[in-house]
Short mmCIF file of C-alpha atoms in Angstrom, two decimals:
data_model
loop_
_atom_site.label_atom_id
_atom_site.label_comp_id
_atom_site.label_asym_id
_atom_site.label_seq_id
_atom_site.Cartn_x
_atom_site.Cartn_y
_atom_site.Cartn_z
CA UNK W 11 70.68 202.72 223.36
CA UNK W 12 73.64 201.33 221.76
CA UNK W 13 74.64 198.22 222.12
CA UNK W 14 78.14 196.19 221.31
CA UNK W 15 77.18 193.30 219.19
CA UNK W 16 79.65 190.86 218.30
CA UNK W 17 78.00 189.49 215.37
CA UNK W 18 77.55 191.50 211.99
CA UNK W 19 74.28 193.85 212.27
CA UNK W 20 71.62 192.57 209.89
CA UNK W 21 71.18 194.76 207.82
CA UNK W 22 67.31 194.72 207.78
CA UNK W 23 67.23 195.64 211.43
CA UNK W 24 66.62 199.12 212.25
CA UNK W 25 67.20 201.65 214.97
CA UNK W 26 64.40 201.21 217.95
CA UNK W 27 64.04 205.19 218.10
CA UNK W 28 64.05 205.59 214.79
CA UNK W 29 60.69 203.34 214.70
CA UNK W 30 59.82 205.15 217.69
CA UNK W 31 59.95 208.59 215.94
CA UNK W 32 58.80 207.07 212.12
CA UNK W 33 55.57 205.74 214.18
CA UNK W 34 55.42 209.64 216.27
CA UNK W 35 55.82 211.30 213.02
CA UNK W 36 53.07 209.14 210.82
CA UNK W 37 50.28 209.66 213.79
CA UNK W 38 51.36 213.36 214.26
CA UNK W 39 50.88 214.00 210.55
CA UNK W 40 47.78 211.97 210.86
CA UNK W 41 46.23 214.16 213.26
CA UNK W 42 47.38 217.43 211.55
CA UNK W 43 45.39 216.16 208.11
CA UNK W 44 42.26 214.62 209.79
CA UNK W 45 42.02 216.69 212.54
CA UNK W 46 39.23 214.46 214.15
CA UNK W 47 40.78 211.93 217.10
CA UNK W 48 37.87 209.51 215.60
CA UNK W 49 39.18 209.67 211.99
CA UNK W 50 42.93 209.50 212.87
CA UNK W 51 41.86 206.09 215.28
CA UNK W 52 39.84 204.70 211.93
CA UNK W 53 42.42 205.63 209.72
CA UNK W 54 45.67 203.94 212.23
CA UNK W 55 43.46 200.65 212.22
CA UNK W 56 43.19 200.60 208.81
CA UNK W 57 46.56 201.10 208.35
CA UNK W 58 47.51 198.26 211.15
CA UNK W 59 45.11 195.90 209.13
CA UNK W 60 46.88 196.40 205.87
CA UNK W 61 49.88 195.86 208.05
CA UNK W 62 48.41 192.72 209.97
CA UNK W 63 47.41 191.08 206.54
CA UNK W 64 51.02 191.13 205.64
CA UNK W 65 52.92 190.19 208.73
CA UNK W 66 51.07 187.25 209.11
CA UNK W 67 52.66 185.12 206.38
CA UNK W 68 56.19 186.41 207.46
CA UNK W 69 55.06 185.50 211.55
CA UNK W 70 54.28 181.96 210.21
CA UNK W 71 57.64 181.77 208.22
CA UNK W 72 59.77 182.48 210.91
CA UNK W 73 58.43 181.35 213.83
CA UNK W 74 57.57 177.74 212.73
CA UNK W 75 54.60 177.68 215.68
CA UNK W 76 52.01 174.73 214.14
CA UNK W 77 48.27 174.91 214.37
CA UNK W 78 46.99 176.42 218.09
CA UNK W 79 44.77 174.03 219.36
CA UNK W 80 42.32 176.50 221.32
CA UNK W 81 42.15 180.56 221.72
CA UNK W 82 44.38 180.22 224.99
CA UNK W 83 47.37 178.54 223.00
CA UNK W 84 46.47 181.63 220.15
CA UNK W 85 46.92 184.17 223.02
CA UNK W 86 50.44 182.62 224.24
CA UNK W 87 51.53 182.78 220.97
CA UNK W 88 50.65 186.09 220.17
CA UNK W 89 52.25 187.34 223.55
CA UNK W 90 55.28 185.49 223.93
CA UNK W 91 56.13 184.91 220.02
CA UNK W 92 54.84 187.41 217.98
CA UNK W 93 54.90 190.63 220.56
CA UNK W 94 58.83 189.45 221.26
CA UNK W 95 59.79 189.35 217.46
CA UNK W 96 58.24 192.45 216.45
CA UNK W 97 58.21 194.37 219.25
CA UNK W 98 60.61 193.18 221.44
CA UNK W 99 58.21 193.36 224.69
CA UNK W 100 56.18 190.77 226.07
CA UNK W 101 52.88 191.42 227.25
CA UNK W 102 51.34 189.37 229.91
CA UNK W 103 48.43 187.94 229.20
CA UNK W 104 45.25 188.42 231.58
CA UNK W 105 41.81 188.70 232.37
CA UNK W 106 40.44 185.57 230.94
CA UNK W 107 36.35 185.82 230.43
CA UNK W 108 34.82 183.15 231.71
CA UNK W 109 33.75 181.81 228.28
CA UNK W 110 37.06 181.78 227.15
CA UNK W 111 37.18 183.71 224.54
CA UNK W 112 38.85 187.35 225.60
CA UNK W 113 41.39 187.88 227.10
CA UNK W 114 43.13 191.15 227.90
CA UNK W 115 47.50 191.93 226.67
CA UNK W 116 48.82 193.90 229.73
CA UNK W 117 51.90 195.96 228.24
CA UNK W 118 54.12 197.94 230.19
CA UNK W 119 56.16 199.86 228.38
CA UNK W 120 55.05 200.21 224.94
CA UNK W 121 58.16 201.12 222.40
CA UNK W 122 55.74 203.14 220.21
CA UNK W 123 55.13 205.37 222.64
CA UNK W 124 58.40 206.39 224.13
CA UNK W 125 58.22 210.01 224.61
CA UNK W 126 55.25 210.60 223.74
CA UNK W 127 52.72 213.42 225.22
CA UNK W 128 49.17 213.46 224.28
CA UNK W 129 48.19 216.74 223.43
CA UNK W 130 45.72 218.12 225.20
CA UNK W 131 42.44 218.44 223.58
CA UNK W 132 42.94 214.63 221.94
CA UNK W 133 42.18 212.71 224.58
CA UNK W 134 40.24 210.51 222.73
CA UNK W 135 43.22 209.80 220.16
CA UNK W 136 44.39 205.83 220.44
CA UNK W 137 47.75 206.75 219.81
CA UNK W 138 48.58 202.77 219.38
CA UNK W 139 45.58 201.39 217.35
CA UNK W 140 47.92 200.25 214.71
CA UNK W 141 48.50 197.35 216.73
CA UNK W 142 44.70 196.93 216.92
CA UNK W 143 44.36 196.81 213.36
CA UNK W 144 47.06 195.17 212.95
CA UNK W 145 46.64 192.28 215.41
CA UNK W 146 42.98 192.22 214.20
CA UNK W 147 44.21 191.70 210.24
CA UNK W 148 46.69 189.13 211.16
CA UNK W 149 44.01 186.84 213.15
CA UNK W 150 41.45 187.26 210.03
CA UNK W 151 44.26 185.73 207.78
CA UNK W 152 44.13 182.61 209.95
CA UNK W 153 40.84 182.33 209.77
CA UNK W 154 39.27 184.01 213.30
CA UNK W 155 37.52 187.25 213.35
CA UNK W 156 38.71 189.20 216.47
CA UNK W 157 37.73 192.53 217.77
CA UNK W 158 40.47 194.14 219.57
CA UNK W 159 40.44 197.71 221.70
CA UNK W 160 42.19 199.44 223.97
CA UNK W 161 41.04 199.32 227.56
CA UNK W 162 43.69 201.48 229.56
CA UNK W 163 46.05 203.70 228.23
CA UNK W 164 49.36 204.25 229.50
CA UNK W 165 49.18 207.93 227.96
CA UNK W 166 45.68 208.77 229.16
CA UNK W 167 46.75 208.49 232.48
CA UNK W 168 46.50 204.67 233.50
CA UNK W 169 49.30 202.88 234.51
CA UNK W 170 49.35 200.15 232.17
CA UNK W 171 48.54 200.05 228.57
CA UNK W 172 45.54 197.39 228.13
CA UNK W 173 44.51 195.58 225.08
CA UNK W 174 41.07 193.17 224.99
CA UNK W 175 40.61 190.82 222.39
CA UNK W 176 37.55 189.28 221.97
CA UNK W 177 37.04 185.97 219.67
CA UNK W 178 34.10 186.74 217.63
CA UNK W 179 33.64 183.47 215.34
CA UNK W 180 35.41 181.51 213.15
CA UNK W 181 36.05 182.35 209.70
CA UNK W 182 35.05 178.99 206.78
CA UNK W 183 35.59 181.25 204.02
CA UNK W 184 39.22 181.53 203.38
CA UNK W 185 38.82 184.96 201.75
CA UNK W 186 39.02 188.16 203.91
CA UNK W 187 36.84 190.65 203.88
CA UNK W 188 37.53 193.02 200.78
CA UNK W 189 40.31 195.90 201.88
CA UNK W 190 38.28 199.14 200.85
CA UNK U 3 68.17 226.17 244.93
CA UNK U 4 67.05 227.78 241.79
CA UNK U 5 64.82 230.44 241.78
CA UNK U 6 64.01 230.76 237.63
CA UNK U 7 64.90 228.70 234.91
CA UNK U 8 64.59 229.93 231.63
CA UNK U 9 64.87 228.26 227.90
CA UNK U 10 65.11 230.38 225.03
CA UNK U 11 64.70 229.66 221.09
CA UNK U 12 67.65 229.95 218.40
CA UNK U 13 66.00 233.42 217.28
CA UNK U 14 66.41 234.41 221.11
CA UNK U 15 62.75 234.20 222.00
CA UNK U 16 61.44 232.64 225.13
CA UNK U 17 60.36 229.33 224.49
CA UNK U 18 59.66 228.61 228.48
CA UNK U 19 60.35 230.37 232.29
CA UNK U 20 59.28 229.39 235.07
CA UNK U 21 60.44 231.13 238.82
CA UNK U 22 59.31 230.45 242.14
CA UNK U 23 56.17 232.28 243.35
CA UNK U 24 57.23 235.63 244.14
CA UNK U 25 55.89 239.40 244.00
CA UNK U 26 58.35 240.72 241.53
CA UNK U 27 58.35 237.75 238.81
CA UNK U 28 59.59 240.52 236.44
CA UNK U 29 62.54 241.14 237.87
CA UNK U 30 63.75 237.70 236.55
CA UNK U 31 62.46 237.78 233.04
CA UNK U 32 64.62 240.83 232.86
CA UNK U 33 67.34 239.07 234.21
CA UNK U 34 67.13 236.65 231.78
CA UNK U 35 66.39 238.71 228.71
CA UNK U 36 70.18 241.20 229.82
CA UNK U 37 71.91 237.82 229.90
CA UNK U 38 71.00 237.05 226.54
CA UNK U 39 73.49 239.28 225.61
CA UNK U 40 76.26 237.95 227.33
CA UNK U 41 75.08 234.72 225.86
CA UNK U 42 76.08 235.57 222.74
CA UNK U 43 79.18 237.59 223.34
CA UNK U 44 80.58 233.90 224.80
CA UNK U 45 79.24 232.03 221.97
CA UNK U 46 80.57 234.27 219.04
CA UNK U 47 83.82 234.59 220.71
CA UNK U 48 84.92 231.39 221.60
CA UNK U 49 83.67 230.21 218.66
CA UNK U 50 86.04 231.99 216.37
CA UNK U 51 89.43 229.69 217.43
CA UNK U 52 88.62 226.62 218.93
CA UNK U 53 85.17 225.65 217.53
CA UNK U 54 85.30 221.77 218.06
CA UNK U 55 86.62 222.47 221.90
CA UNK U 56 83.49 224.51 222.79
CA UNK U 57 81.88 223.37 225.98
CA UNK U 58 78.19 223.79 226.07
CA UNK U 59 78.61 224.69 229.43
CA UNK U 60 79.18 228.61 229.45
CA UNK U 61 79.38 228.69 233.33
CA UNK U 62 78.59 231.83 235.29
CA UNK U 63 77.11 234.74 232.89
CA UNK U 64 77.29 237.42 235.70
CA UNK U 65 76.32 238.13 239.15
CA UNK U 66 74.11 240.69 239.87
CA UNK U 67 73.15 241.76 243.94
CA UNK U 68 71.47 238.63 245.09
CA UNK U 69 71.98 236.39 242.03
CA UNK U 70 74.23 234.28 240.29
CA UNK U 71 73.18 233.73 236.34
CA UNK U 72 74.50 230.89 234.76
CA UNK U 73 74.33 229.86 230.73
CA UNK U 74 74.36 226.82 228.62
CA UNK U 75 74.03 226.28 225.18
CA UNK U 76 72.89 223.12 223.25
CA UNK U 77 74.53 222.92 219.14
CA UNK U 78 71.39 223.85 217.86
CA UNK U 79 71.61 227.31 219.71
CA UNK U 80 68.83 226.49 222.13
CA UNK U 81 69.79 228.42 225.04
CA UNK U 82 69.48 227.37 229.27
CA UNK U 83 69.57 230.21 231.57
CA UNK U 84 69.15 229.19 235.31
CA UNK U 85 69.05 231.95 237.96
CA UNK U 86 70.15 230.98 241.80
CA UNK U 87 70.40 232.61 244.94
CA UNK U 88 73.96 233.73 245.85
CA UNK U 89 73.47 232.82 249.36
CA UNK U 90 73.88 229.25 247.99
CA UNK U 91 77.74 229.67 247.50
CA UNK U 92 78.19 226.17 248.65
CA UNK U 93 76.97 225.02 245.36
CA UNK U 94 80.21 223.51 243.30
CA UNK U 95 80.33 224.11 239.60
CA UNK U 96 80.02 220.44 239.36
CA UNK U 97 76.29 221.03 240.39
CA UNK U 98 75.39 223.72 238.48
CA UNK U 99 76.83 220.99 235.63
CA UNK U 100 74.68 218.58 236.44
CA UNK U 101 71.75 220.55 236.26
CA UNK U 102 72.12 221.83 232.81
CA UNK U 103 72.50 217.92 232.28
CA UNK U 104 69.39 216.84 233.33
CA UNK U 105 67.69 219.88 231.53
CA UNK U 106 69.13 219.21 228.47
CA UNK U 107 67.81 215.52 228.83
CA UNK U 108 64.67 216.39 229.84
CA UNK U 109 64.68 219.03 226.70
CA UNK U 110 65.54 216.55 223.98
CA UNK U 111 63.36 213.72 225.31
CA UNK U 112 60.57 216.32 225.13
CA UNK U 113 61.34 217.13 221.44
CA UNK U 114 61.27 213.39 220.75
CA UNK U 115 57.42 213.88 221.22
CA UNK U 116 55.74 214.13 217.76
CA UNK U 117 53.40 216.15 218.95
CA UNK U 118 56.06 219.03 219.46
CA UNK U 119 57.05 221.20 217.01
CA UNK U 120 60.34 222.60 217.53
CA UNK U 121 59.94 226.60 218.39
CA UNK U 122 56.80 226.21 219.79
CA UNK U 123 56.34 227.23 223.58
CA UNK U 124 56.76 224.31 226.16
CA UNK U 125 53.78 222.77 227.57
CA UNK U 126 54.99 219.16 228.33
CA UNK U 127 54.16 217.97 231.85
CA UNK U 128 57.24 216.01 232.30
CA UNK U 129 59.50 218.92 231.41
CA UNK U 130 58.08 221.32 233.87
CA UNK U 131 58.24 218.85 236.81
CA UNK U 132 62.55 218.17 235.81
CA UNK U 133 62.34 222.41 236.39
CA UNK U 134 60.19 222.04 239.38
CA UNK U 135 62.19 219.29 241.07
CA UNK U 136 65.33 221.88 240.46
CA UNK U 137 63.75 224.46 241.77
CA UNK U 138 62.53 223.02 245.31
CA UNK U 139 65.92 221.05 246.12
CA UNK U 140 68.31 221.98 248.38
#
């Protein structure tokens, strides 16, 4: 985990585990105040589009990416740019409809779920549908509505953790939808 | 090969065993539950002199007719109490070592699961397979 860095730490970085165990801690209270797998997945992608709202303007600012032309340039840029600086794992980026407008995120080893065990009994729990809300927030500040779910779950049992996204239209009015 | 592994809570209650299928599965938990004491006859009296040279490793508790118990204790006073056949006196302390290792691993990485709460009993899947690979090598 650690790692000899020759350059001074920045001092906004933090820990990878300690994310790891903030995020574990959050959706473990979550569950043990809600109670209901359906509530706790509502209330995490609410959360992640508060989140997604935010990030976006700080995505833009540091990764200096102009205007995507069409959805596939979007998709490249959310995998390879903005997975990378946030999460520090790049998904691959798959199962293209035949419209063109959703696409899946194969990720392999999610860092927000390291050690993690579903419970049994909340199988139904998206233990990662922050990202959904937040990946679904960040596309509505740039003007696209997207609706994004999980598909496979590396913690229900699949091997790979799946993500669609699914264009829905564009967005003319600048103004997102009112945060409730 | 190990035939019962036990982990036990600070307050000395079991917090998981498992031993290889057998008739007298008691016989083991007993085991386990007398070595407790010896447990903590090595821990309070090393720990009077030389506190910051105290291995976790307490090495062989006692051997009884057939077995071999031996202890290990984490700094939070989680105990590890494997039980092996004493027919296996090839096995080095080295290995015994190791073991208690990969337990310990396997132990912490389970408590890194937000869904655990520390005293409650194990039910994590990828604990019990670390005990079950122990327990059918050799």
């Amino acid at each position: 985990m650690s790692r000899q860095s020759s350059r001074a730490p920045d001092p906004r970085k933090v820990n990878g585990e300690l994310f790891t165990l903030t995020y574990g801690a959050l959706v473990a209270q979550l569950l043990k105040d809600y109670e209901d797998d359906d509530e706790v997945n509502r209330q995490l992608e609410k959360m992640g589009y508060n989140i997604g709202v935010r990030l976006i303007e700080d995505f833009l600012a540091r990764s200096n990416v102009s205007r995507c032309n069409d959805f596939r340039e979007t998709a490249d840029q959310i995998a390879k740019v903005a997975f990378k600086m946030y999460l520090g794992v790049t998904p691959v980026v798959s199962n293209w409809s035949a419209a063109g407008d959703e696409f899946s995120l194969l990720i392999e080893n999610n860092p927000l779920t390291d050690f993690v065990e579903l419970p049994d009994g909340h199988t139904d729990l998206n233990y990662s549908n922050l990202l959904c809300g937040a990946l679904k927030g960040a596309m509505e500040m740039v003007q696209m509505e997207v609706d994004v779910k999980f598909v496979q779950d590396q913690l229900k049992g699949d091997n790979i953790t799946e993500l669609r996204l699914k264009f829905i239209r564009r967005l003319e009015d600048a103004v997102p939808a009112g945060e409730d | 090969m190990a035939v019962c592994v036990a982990v036990i809570a600070k307050e000395n209650y079991p917090l998981f065993i498992k031993t290889i299928p057998t008739d007298n599965e008691l016989k083991f938990y007993y085991t386990v539950h007398t070595s407790l004491d010896v447990v903590e006859e090595k821990i309070s009296s090393v720990g009077k002199n030389t506190n910051d040279m105290r291995e976790l490793y307490l090495g062989l508790l006692y051997p009884t007719e057939d077995y071999k118990v031996y202890g290990y204790v984490t700094n939070t006073k989680v105990k590890f109490v494997i039980i092996m056949e004493s027919s296996n006196t090839n096995l080095r302390d080295n290995e015994i070592r190791s073991m208690f290792r990969k337990l310990h691993g396997a132990y912490s990485d389970m408590l890194c699961n937000p869904f655990y709460t520390p005293g409650e009993n194990i039910t994590s899947r990828s604990f019990e397979e670390v005990v079950l690979a122990m327990m059918q090598q050799d």
